[in-house]
Amino acid sequence: MDPDSVAKAFVDHYYSTFDTNRGGLANLYQDSSMLSFEGQKFQGAQNIAAKLASLPFHQCQHSITTVDCQPSGPAGGMLVFVSGNLQLAGEQHALKFSQMFHLMPTPQGSFYVQNDIFRLNYA
Amino acid sequence: MDADALAKAFVEHYYTTFDASRAGLANLYQDSSMLTFEGQKIQGAQNIVAKLTSLPFQQCQHSITTVDCQPSGPAGGMLVFVSGNLQVSGEQHALKFSQMFHLMPTPQGSFYVFNDIFRLNYA
């Protein structure tokens, strides 16, 4: 699979899991993983999953506008840069966001999220 | 210098140079560097600088709203995620943008840009 396809497949999987079963995101992170969510820093799959599960909305839908990816170096990592919209149930207007992921390969031939940075894009 | 201070110093240097004289960015990239600019992929310092100096405006000013950073792995790299505004001279409204840099250390103790992804954030 070429990098662009891997990136798109990851993005599809990540956001559909987020939107249907946020708890299911935990296995995409490891103990070394880092998340910066609107400037707040978290480390480790447990803490990251706890933060995402605690976000103050029950239902949401991400719609992705752009996906860019580049290989991050000899270790086989991949950078994925996403922009899109986030519609929260009950809110009139969707929020705009940008997010970057640094994916690292697992021995099983999959990827996990080593770095994750999320920012809303205010008007 | 702690990572956050380093990221801020890099961001200030990068955008000040961009706004004063884009050709001066050349020494921040190497032959292996990659830029994705609004979806267009460019590799190598020469090609990257050629793209940036050919952008269709003479003068611009970046103002930075957020800077997030995380270490990218054992090689000592650093991920820097920026959002801000770009005022192009002659235009009435500033453009909003997001950009991510993957900085890698040089033997001299400095950093160069290995990965660079830029996207405008449309309303």
PDB file of C-alpha atoms in Angstrom:
ATOM      1  CA  MET A   1       0.000   0.000   0.000  1.00  0.00           C
ATOM      2  CA  ASP A   2       1.445   3.384  -0.919  1.00  0.00           C
ATOM      3  CA  PRO A   3       1.803   6.039   1.809  1.00  0.00           C
ATOM      4  CA  ASP A   4      -1.131   8.132   0.608  1.00  0.00           C
ATOM      5  CA  SER A   5      -3.428   5.105   0.745  1.00  0.00           C
ATOM      6  CA  VAL A   6      -2.117   4.125   4.177  1.00  0.00           C
ATOM      7  CA  ALA A   7      -2.739   7.676   5.406  1.00  0.00           C
ATOM      8  CA  LYS A   8      -6.280   7.781   4.023  1.00  0.00           C
ATOM      9  CA  ALA A   9      -7.064   4.345   5.457  1.00  0.00           C
ATOM     10  CA  PHE A  10      -5.777   5.434   8.858  1.00  0.00           C
ATOM     11  CA  VAL A  11      -7.752   8.683   8.772  1.00  0.00           C
ATOM     12  CA  ASP A  12     -10.955   6.881   7.805  1.00  0.00           C
ATOM     13  CA  HIS A  13     -10.456   4.338  10.584  1.00  0.00           C
ATOM     14  CA  TYR A  14      -9.501   6.909  13.210  1.00  0.00           C
ATOM     15  CA  TYR A  15     -12.428   9.256  12.723  1.00  0.00           C
ATOM     16  CA  SER A  16     -15.087   6.597  12.221  1.00  0.00           C
ATOM     17  CA  THR A  17     -13.896   4.934  15.436  1.00  0.00           C
ATOM     18  CA  PHE A  18     -13.902   8.328  17.175  1.00  0.00           C
ATOM     19  CA  ASP A  19     -17.433   9.028  16.001  1.00  0.00           C
ATOM     20  CA  THR A  20     -18.909   5.616  16.826  1.00  0.00           C
ATOM     21  CA  ASN A  21     -16.840   4.229  19.717  1.00  0.00           C
ATOM     22  CA  ARG A  22     -14.293   6.604  21.285  1.00  0.00           C
ATOM     23  CA  GLY A  23     -13.125   3.888  23.691  1.00  0.00           C
ATOM     24  CA  GLY A  24     -11.993   1.902  20.674  1.00  0.00           C
ATOM     25  CA  LEU A  25      -9.246   4.460  20.009  1.00  0.00           C
ATOM     26  CA  ALA A  26      -7.184   3.146  22.926  1.00  0.00           C
ATOM     27  CA  ASN A  27      -5.528   0.403  20.885  1.00  0.00           C
ATOM     28  CA  LEU A  28      -4.206   2.976  18.397  1.00  0.00           C
ATOM     29  CA  TYR A  29      -1.917   4.423  21.082  1.00  0.00           C
ATOM     30  CA  GLN A  30       0.872   2.983  23.226  1.00  0.00           C
ATOM     31  CA  ASP A  31       2.484   3.932  26.545  1.00  0.00           C
ATOM     32  CA  SER A  32       4.908   6.263  24.771  1.00  0.00           C
ATOM     33  CA  SER A  33       2.206   8.038  22.784  1.00  0.00           C
ATOM     34  CA  MET A  34       1.650  11.768  23.259  1.00  0.00           C
ATOM     35  CA  LEU A  35      -1.437  13.880  22.665  1.00  0.00           C
ATOM     36  CA  SER A  36      -1.661  17.679  22.747  1.00  0.00           C
ATOM     37  CA  PHE A  37      -5.351  18.555  22.756  1.00  0.00           C
ATOM     38  CA  GLU A  38      -5.982  22.296  22.477  1.00  0.00           C
ATOM     39  CA  GLY A  39      -2.668  22.863  24.226  1.00  0.00           C
ATOM     40  CA  GLN A  40      -3.215  20.312  27.007  1.00  0.00           C
ATOM     41  CA  LYS A  41      -0.596  17.519  27.053  1.00  0.00           C
ATOM     42  CA  PHE A  42      -1.251  13.838  27.754  1.00  0.00           C
ATOM     43  CA  GLN A  43       0.992  10.791  27.620  1.00  0.00           C
ATOM     44  CA  GLY A  44       0.139   7.112  27.323  1.00  0.00           C
ATOM     45  CA  ALA A  45      -2.810   5.272  25.789  1.00  0.00           C
ATOM     46  CA  GLN A  46      -4.782   5.181  29.039  1.00  0.00           C
ATOM     47  CA  ASN A  47      -4.520   8.903  29.735  1.00  0.00           C
ATOM     48  CA  ILE A  48      -5.195   9.768  26.118  1.00  0.00           C
ATOM     49  CA  ALA A  49      -8.262   7.539  25.898  1.00  0.00           C
ATOM     50  CA  ALA A  50      -9.515   8.983  29.209  1.00  0.00           C
ATOM     51  CA  LYS A  51      -9.190  12.521  27.847  1.00  0.00           C
ATOM     52  CA  LEU A  52     -11.009  11.696  24.617  1.00  0.00           C
ATOM     53  CA  ALA A  53     -13.770   9.804  26.442  1.00  0.00           C
ATOM     54  CA  SER A  54     -14.258  12.787  28.773  1.00  0.00           C
ATOM     55  CA  LEU A  55     -14.826  15.391  26.048  1.00  0.00           C
ATOM     56  CA  PRO A  56     -18.094  17.187  26.800  1.00  0.00           C
ATOM     57  CA  PHE A  57     -20.264  15.751  24.072  1.00  0.00           C
ATOM     58  CA  HIS A  58     -21.872  12.390  23.472  1.00  0.00           C
ATOM     59  CA  GLN A  59     -22.154  12.400  19.733  1.00  0.00           C
ATOM     60  CA  CYS A  60     -20.027  13.952  17.061  1.00  0.00           C
ATOM     61  CA  GLN A  61     -19.233  13.611  13.401  1.00  0.00           C
ATOM     62  CA  HIS A  62     -15.928  14.439  11.752  1.00  0.00           C
ATOM     63  CA  SER A  63     -15.890  15.272   8.064  1.00  0.00           C
ATOM     64  CA  ILE A  64     -12.430  15.434   6.532  1.00  0.00           C
ATOM     65  CA  THR A  65     -11.492  18.144   4.038  1.00  0.00           C
ATOM     66  CA  THR A  66      -7.763  17.547   3.435  1.00  0.00           C
ATOM     67  CA  VAL A  67      -5.240  14.783   4.195  1.00  0.00           C
ATOM     68  CA  ASP A  68      -1.506  15.294   3.564  1.00  0.00           C
ATOM     69  CA  CYS A  69       1.200  12.772   4.409  1.00  0.00           C
ATOM     70  CA  GLN A  70       4.978  12.462   4.310  1.00  0.00           C
ATOM     71  CA  PRO A  71       7.424   9.793   5.517  1.00  0.00           C
ATOM     72  CA  SER A  72       9.046  10.979   8.749  1.00  0.00           C
ATOM     73  CA  GLY A  73      12.442   9.290   8.534  1.00  0.00           C
ATOM     74  CA  PRO A  74      14.370   5.989   8.381  1.00  0.00           C
ATOM     75  CA  ALA A  75      12.338   4.362  11.184  1.00  0.00           C
ATOM     76  CA  GLY A  76       9.389   3.990   8.789  1.00  0.00           C
ATOM     77  CA  GLY A  77       7.178   6.570  10.463  1.00  0.00           C
ATOM     78  CA  MET A  78       4.565   8.631   8.678  1.00  0.00           C
ATOM     79  CA  LEU A  79       3.250  12.128   9.297  1.00  0.00           C
ATOM     80  CA  VAL A  80      -0.419  12.715   8.528  1.00  0.00           C
ATOM     81  CA  PHE A  81      -1.856  16.252   8.525  1.00  0.00           C
ATOM     82  CA  VAL A  82      -5.638  16.543   8.494  1.00  0.00           C
ATOM     83  CA  SER A  83      -8.107  19.403   8.329  1.00  0.00           C
ATOM     84  CA  GLY A  84     -11.857  19.127   8.544  1.00  0.00           C
ATOM     85  CA  ASN A  85     -15.076  19.883  10.335  1.00  0.00           C
ATOM     86  CA  LEU A  86     -16.420  18.531  13.609  1.00  0.00           C
ATOM     87  CA  GLN A  87     -20.178  18.619  14.079  1.00  0.00           C
ATOM     88  CA  LEU A  88     -21.354  18.155  17.641  1.00  0.00           C
ATOM     89  CA  ALA A  89     -24.864  16.888  18.251  1.00  0.00           C
ATOM     90  CA  GLY A  90     -27.085  19.795  19.279  1.00  0.00           C
ATOM     91  CA  GLU A  91     -24.737  22.521  18.036  1.00  0.00           C
ATOM     92  CA  GLN A  92     -25.881  24.689  15.150  1.00  0.00           C
ATOM     93  CA  HIS A  93     -22.480  25.191  13.508  1.00  0.00           C
ATOM     94  CA  ALA A  94     -19.662  22.739  12.896  1.00  0.00           C
ATOM     95  CA  LEU A  95     -16.246  23.447  14.410  1.00  0.00           C
ATOM     96  CA  LYS A  96     -13.221  23.547  12.128  1.00  0.00           C
ATOM     97  CA  PHE A  97     -10.109  21.651  13.194  1.00  0.00           C
ATOM     98  CA  SER A  98      -6.600  20.671  12.168  1.00  0.00           C
ATOM     99  CA  GLN A  99      -4.820  17.597  13.490  1.00  0.00           C
ATOM    100  CA  MET A 100      -1.474  15.949  12.917  1.00  0.00           C
ATOM    101  CA  PHE A 101      -0.555  12.330  13.604  1.00  0.00           C
ATOM    102  CA  HIS A 102       2.877  10.726  13.632  1.00  0.00           C
ATOM    103  CA  LEU A 103       2.310   7.049  12.919  1.00  0.00           C
ATOM    104  CA  MET A 104       4.971   4.452  13.745  1.00  0.00           C
ATOM    105  CA  PRO A 105       5.001   0.886  12.423  1.00  0.00           C
ATOM    106  CA  THR A 106       4.233  -2.059  14.729  1.00  0.00           C
ATOM    107  CA  PRO A 107       6.002  -5.438  14.407  1.00  0.00           C
ATOM    108  CA  GLN A 108       2.682  -6.885  13.186  1.00  0.00           C
ATOM    109  CA  GLY A 109       2.774  -4.627  10.102  1.00  0.00           C
ATOM    110  CA  SER A 110       0.245  -2.114  11.385  1.00  0.00           C
ATOM    111  CA  PHE A 111       0.702   1.450  12.726  1.00  0.00           C
ATOM    112  CA  TYR A 112       0.179   3.126  16.079  1.00  0.00           C
ATOM    113  CA  VAL A 113      -0.076   6.834  16.900  1.00  0.00           C
ATOM    114  CA  GLN A 114       3.155   8.042  18.525  1.00  0.00           C
ATOM    115  CA  ASN A 115       2.315  11.765  18.322  1.00  0.00           C
ATOM    116  CA  ASP A 116      -1.085  13.445  18.064  1.00  0.00           C
ATOM    117  CA  ILE A 117      -1.730  17.199  18.072  1.00  0.00           C
ATOM    118  CA  PHE A 118      -5.264  18.608  17.777  1.00  0.00           C
ATOM    119  CA  ARG A 119      -6.307  22.245  17.376  1.00  0.00           C
ATOM    120  CA  LEU A 120      -9.617  23.879  16.635  1.00  0.00           C
ATOM    121  CA  ASN A 121      -9.433  26.531  13.918  1.00  0.00           C
ATOM    122  CA  TYR A 122     -11.411  29.491  15.186  1.00  0.00           C
ATOM    123  CA  ALA A 123     -12.862  31.969  12.696  1.00  0.00           C
TER     124      ALA A 123
ATOM    125  CA  MET B   1      16.829  24.920  26.030  1.00  0.00           C
ATOM    126  CA  ASP B   2      13.619  23.033  26.725  1.00  0.00           C
ATOM    127  CA  ALA B   3      11.562  21.740  23.817  1.00  0.00           C
ATOM    128  CA  ASP B   4       8.834  24.391  24.018  1.00  0.00           C
ATOM    129  CA  ALA B   5      11.391  27.208  24.049  1.00  0.00           C
ATOM    130  CA  LEU B   6      13.167  25.638  21.109  1.00  0.00           C
ATOM    131  CA  ALA B   7       9.942  25.327  19.143  1.00  0.00           C
ATOM    132  CA  LYS B   8       9.032  28.966  19.787  1.00  0.00           C
ATOM    133  CA  ALA B   9      12.515  30.119  18.798  1.00  0.00           C
ATOM    134  CA  PHE B  10      12.328  28.136  15.571  1.00  0.00           C
ATOM    135  CA  VAL B  11       8.852  29.441  14.735  1.00  0.00           C
ATOM    136  CA  GLU B  12       9.903  33.052  15.294  1.00  0.00           C
ATOM    137  CA  HIS B  13      13.017  32.601  13.189  1.00  0.00           C
ATOM    138  CA  TYR B  14      11.159  30.795  10.405  1.00  0.00           C
ATOM    139  CA  TYR B  15       8.357  33.319   9.943  1.00  0.00           C
ATOM    140  CA  THR B  16      10.547  36.390  10.438  1.00  0.00           C
ATOM    141  CA  THR B  17      12.829  35.080   7.703  1.00  0.00           C
ATOM    142  CA  PHE B  18       9.864  34.190   5.504  1.00  0.00           C
ATOM    143  CA  ASP B  19       8.407  37.676   5.870  1.00  0.00           C
ATOM    144  CA  ALA B  20      11.704  39.529   5.402  1.00  0.00           C
ATOM    145  CA  SER B  21      13.408  37.487   2.688  1.00  0.00           C
ATOM    146  CA  ARG B  22      12.084  34.092   1.615  1.00  0.00           C
ATOM    147  CA  ALA B  23      15.359  33.079  -0.046  1.00  0.00           C
ATOM    148  CA  GLY B  24      16.917  33.090   3.422  1.00  0.00           C
ATOM    149  CA  LEU B  25      14.890  29.978   4.246  1.00  0.00           C
ATOM    150  CA  ALA B  26      17.156  27.822   2.062  1.00  0.00           C
ATOM    151  CA  ASN B  27      19.574  26.936   4.829  1.00  0.00           C
ATOM    152  CA  LEU B  28      16.733  25.574   6.978  1.00  0.00           C
ATOM    153  CA  TYR B  29      16.186  22.714   4.509  1.00  0.00           C
ATOM    154  CA  GLN B  30      18.386  19.924   3.151  1.00  0.00           C
ATOM    155  CA  ASP B  31      18.298  17.708   0.049  1.00  0.00           C
ATOM    156  CA  SER B  32      16.082  15.196   1.835  1.00  0.00           C
ATOM    157  CA  SER B  33      13.581  17.791   3.048  1.00  0.00           C
ATOM    158  CA  MET B  34       9.963  17.576   1.915  1.00  0.00           C
ATOM    159  CA  LEU B  35       7.373  20.313   1.614  1.00  0.00           C
ATOM    160  CA  THR B  36       3.686  19.795   0.873  1.00  0.00           C
ATOM    161  CA  PHE B  37       2.216  23.206   0.081  1.00  0.00           C
ATOM    162  CA  GLU B  38      -1.556  23.213  -0.393  1.00  0.00           C
ATOM    163  CA  GLY B  39      -1.328  19.619  -1.577  1.00  0.00           C
ATOM    164  CA  GLN B  40       1.632  20.159  -3.937  1.00  0.00           C
ATOM    165  CA  LYS B  41       4.670  17.991  -3.056  1.00  0.00           C
ATOM    166  CA  ILE B  42       8.188  19.361  -3.366  1.00  0.00           C
ATOM    167  CA  GLN B  43      11.521  17.811  -2.332  1.00  0.00           C
ATOM    168  CA  GLY B  44      14.932  19.304  -1.628  1.00  0.00           C
ATOM    169  CA  ALA B  45      16.052  22.698  -0.357  1.00  0.00           C
ATOM    170  CA  GLN B  46      16.490  24.169  -3.832  1.00  0.00           C
ATOM    171  CA  ASN B  47      13.058  23.164  -5.086  1.00  0.00           C
ATOM    172  CA  ILE B  48      11.407  24.170  -1.829  1.00  0.00           C
ATOM    173  CA  VAL B  49      12.927  27.643  -1.868  1.00  0.00           C
ATOM    174  CA  ALA B  50      12.043  28.010  -5.551  1.00  0.00           C
ATOM    175  CA  LYS B  51       8.417  27.256  -4.663  1.00  0.00           C
ATOM    176  CA  LEU B  52       8.339  29.665  -1.717  1.00  0.00           C
ATOM    177  CA  THR B  53       9.986  32.522  -3.605  1.00  0.00           C
ATOM    178  CA  SER B  54       7.565  32.020  -6.512  1.00  0.00           C
ATOM    179  CA  LEU B  55       4.448  32.475  -4.386  1.00  0.00           C
ATOM    180  CA  PRO B  56       2.319  35.200  -5.975  1.00  0.00           C
ATOM    181  CA  PHE B  57       2.863  38.021  -3.504  1.00  0.00           C
ATOM    182  CA  GLN B  58       5.729  40.356  -2.794  1.00  0.00           C
ATOM    183  CA  GLN B  59       5.109  41.104   0.841  1.00  0.00           C
ATOM    184  CA  CYS B  60       3.432  39.186   3.602  1.00  0.00           C
ATOM    185  CA  GLN B  61       3.225  39.047   7.367  1.00  0.00           C
ATOM    186  CA  HIS B  62       2.602  35.943   9.454  1.00  0.00           C
ATOM    187  CA  SER B  63       1.109  36.317  12.916  1.00  0.00           C
ATOM    188  CA  ILE B  64       1.189  33.171  15.006  1.00  0.00           C
ATOM    189  CA  THR B  65      -1.753  32.141  17.179  1.00  0.00           C
ATOM    190  CA  THR B  66      -0.737  28.716  18.529  1.00  0.00           C
ATOM    191  CA  VAL B  67       2.465  26.647  18.700  1.00  0.00           C
ATOM    192  CA  ASP B  68       2.422  23.021  19.905  1.00  0.00           C
ATOM    193  CA  CYS B  69       5.436  20.722  19.984  1.00  0.00           C
ATOM    194  CA  GLN B  70       6.293  17.130  20.830  1.00  0.00           C
ATOM    195  CA  PRO B  71       9.468  15.053  20.506  1.00  0.00           C
ATOM    196  CA  SER B  72       9.115  12.732  17.510  1.00  0.00           C
ATOM    197  CA  GLY B  73      11.239   9.788  18.597  1.00  0.00           C
ATOM    198  CA  PRO B  74      14.698   8.523  19.604  1.00  0.00           C
ATOM    199  CA  ALA B  75      16.482  10.338  16.762  1.00  0.00           C
ATOM    200  CA  GLY B  76      15.986  13.640  18.587  1.00  0.00           C
ATOM    201  CA  GLY B  77      13.459  15.075  16.153  1.00  0.00           C
ATOM    202  CA  MET B  78      10.769  17.561  17.103  1.00  0.00           C
ATOM    203  CA  LEU B  79       7.283  18.081  15.735  1.00  0.00           C
ATOM    204  CA  VAL B  80       6.013  21.658  15.703  1.00  0.00           C
ATOM    205  CA  PHE B  81       2.377  22.437  14.891  1.00  0.00           C
ATOM    206  CA  VAL B  82       1.502  26.075  14.170  1.00  0.00           C
ATOM    207  CA  SER B  83      -1.679  27.975  13.442  1.00  0.00           C
ATOM    208  CA  GLY B  84      -1.934  31.632  12.581  1.00  0.00           C
ATOM    209  CA  ASN B  85      -2.832  34.342  10.126  1.00  0.00           C
ATOM    210  CA  LEU B  86      -1.111  35.372   6.922  1.00  0.00           C
ATOM    211  CA  GLN B  87      -1.643  38.945   5.752  1.00  0.00           C
ATOM    212  CA  VAL B  88      -0.719  39.376   2.122  1.00  0.00           C
ATOM    213  CA  SER B  89      -0.063  42.996   1.112  1.00  0.00           C
ATOM    214  CA  GLY B  90      -2.904  44.478  -0.890  1.00  0.00           C
ATOM    215  CA  GLU B  91      -5.444  41.966   0.388  1.00  0.00           C
ATOM    216  CA  GLN B  92      -8.236  43.162   2.630  1.00  0.00           C
ATOM    217  CA  HIS B  93      -8.498  40.046   4.817  1.00  0.00           C
ATOM    218  CA  ALA B  94      -5.803  37.876   6.337  1.00  0.00           C
ATOM    219  CA  LEU B  95      -5.697  34.206   5.402  1.00  0.00           C
ATOM    220  CA  LYS B  96      -5.770  31.603   8.159  1.00  0.00           C
ATOM    221  CA  PHE B  97      -3.261  28.760   7.990  1.00  0.00           C
ATOM    222  CA  SER B  98      -1.978  25.684   9.776  1.00  0.00           C
ATOM    223  CA  GLN B  99       1.517  24.299   9.303  1.00  0.00           C
ATOM    224  CA  MET B 100       3.512  21.437  10.734  1.00  0.00           C
ATOM    225  CA  PHE B 101       7.291  21.100  10.815  1.00  0.00           C
ATOM    226  CA  HIS B 102       9.373  18.040  11.671  1.00  0.00           C
ATOM    227  CA  LEU B 103      12.736  19.360  12.821  1.00  0.00           C
ATOM    228  CA  MET B 104      15.792  17.103  12.892  1.00  0.00           C
ATOM    229  CA  PRO B 105      19.032  17.896  14.740  1.00  0.00           C
ATOM    230  CA  THR B 106      22.198  18.784  12.823  1.00  0.00           C
ATOM    231  CA  PRO B 107      25.692  17.713  13.974  1.00  0.00           C
ATOM    232  CA  GLN B 108      26.398  21.366  14.793  1.00  0.00           C
ATOM    233  CA  GLY B 109      23.660  21.395  17.442  1.00  0.00           C
ATOM    234  CA  SER B 110      21.070  23.199  15.365  1.00  0.00           C
ATOM    235  CA  PHE B 111      17.913  21.934  13.594  1.00  0.00           C
ATOM    236  CA  TYR B 112      16.812  21.673   9.991  1.00  0.00           C
ATOM    237  CA  VAL B 113      13.337  21.144   8.560  1.00  0.00           C
ATOM    238  CA  PHE B 114      12.935  17.562   7.379  1.00  0.00           C
ATOM    239  CA  ASN B 115       9.145  17.665   6.867  1.00  0.00           C
ATOM    240  CA  ASP B 116       6.979  20.723   6.219  1.00  0.00           C
ATOM    241  CA  ILE B 117       3.235  20.674   5.486  1.00  0.00           C
ATOM    242  CA  PHE B 118       1.268  23.891   4.913  1.00  0.00           C
ATOM    243  CA  ARG B 119      -2.490  24.314   4.540  1.00  0.00           C
ATOM    244  CA  LEU B 120      -4.731  27.349   4.395  1.00  0.00           C
ATOM    245  CA  ASN B 121      -7.775  27.120   6.645  1.00  0.00           C
ATOM    246  CA  TYR B 122     -10.709  28.324   4.598  1.00  0.00           C
ATOM    247  CA  ALA B 123     -13.804  29.643   6.353  1.00  0.00           C
TER     248      ALA B 123
END
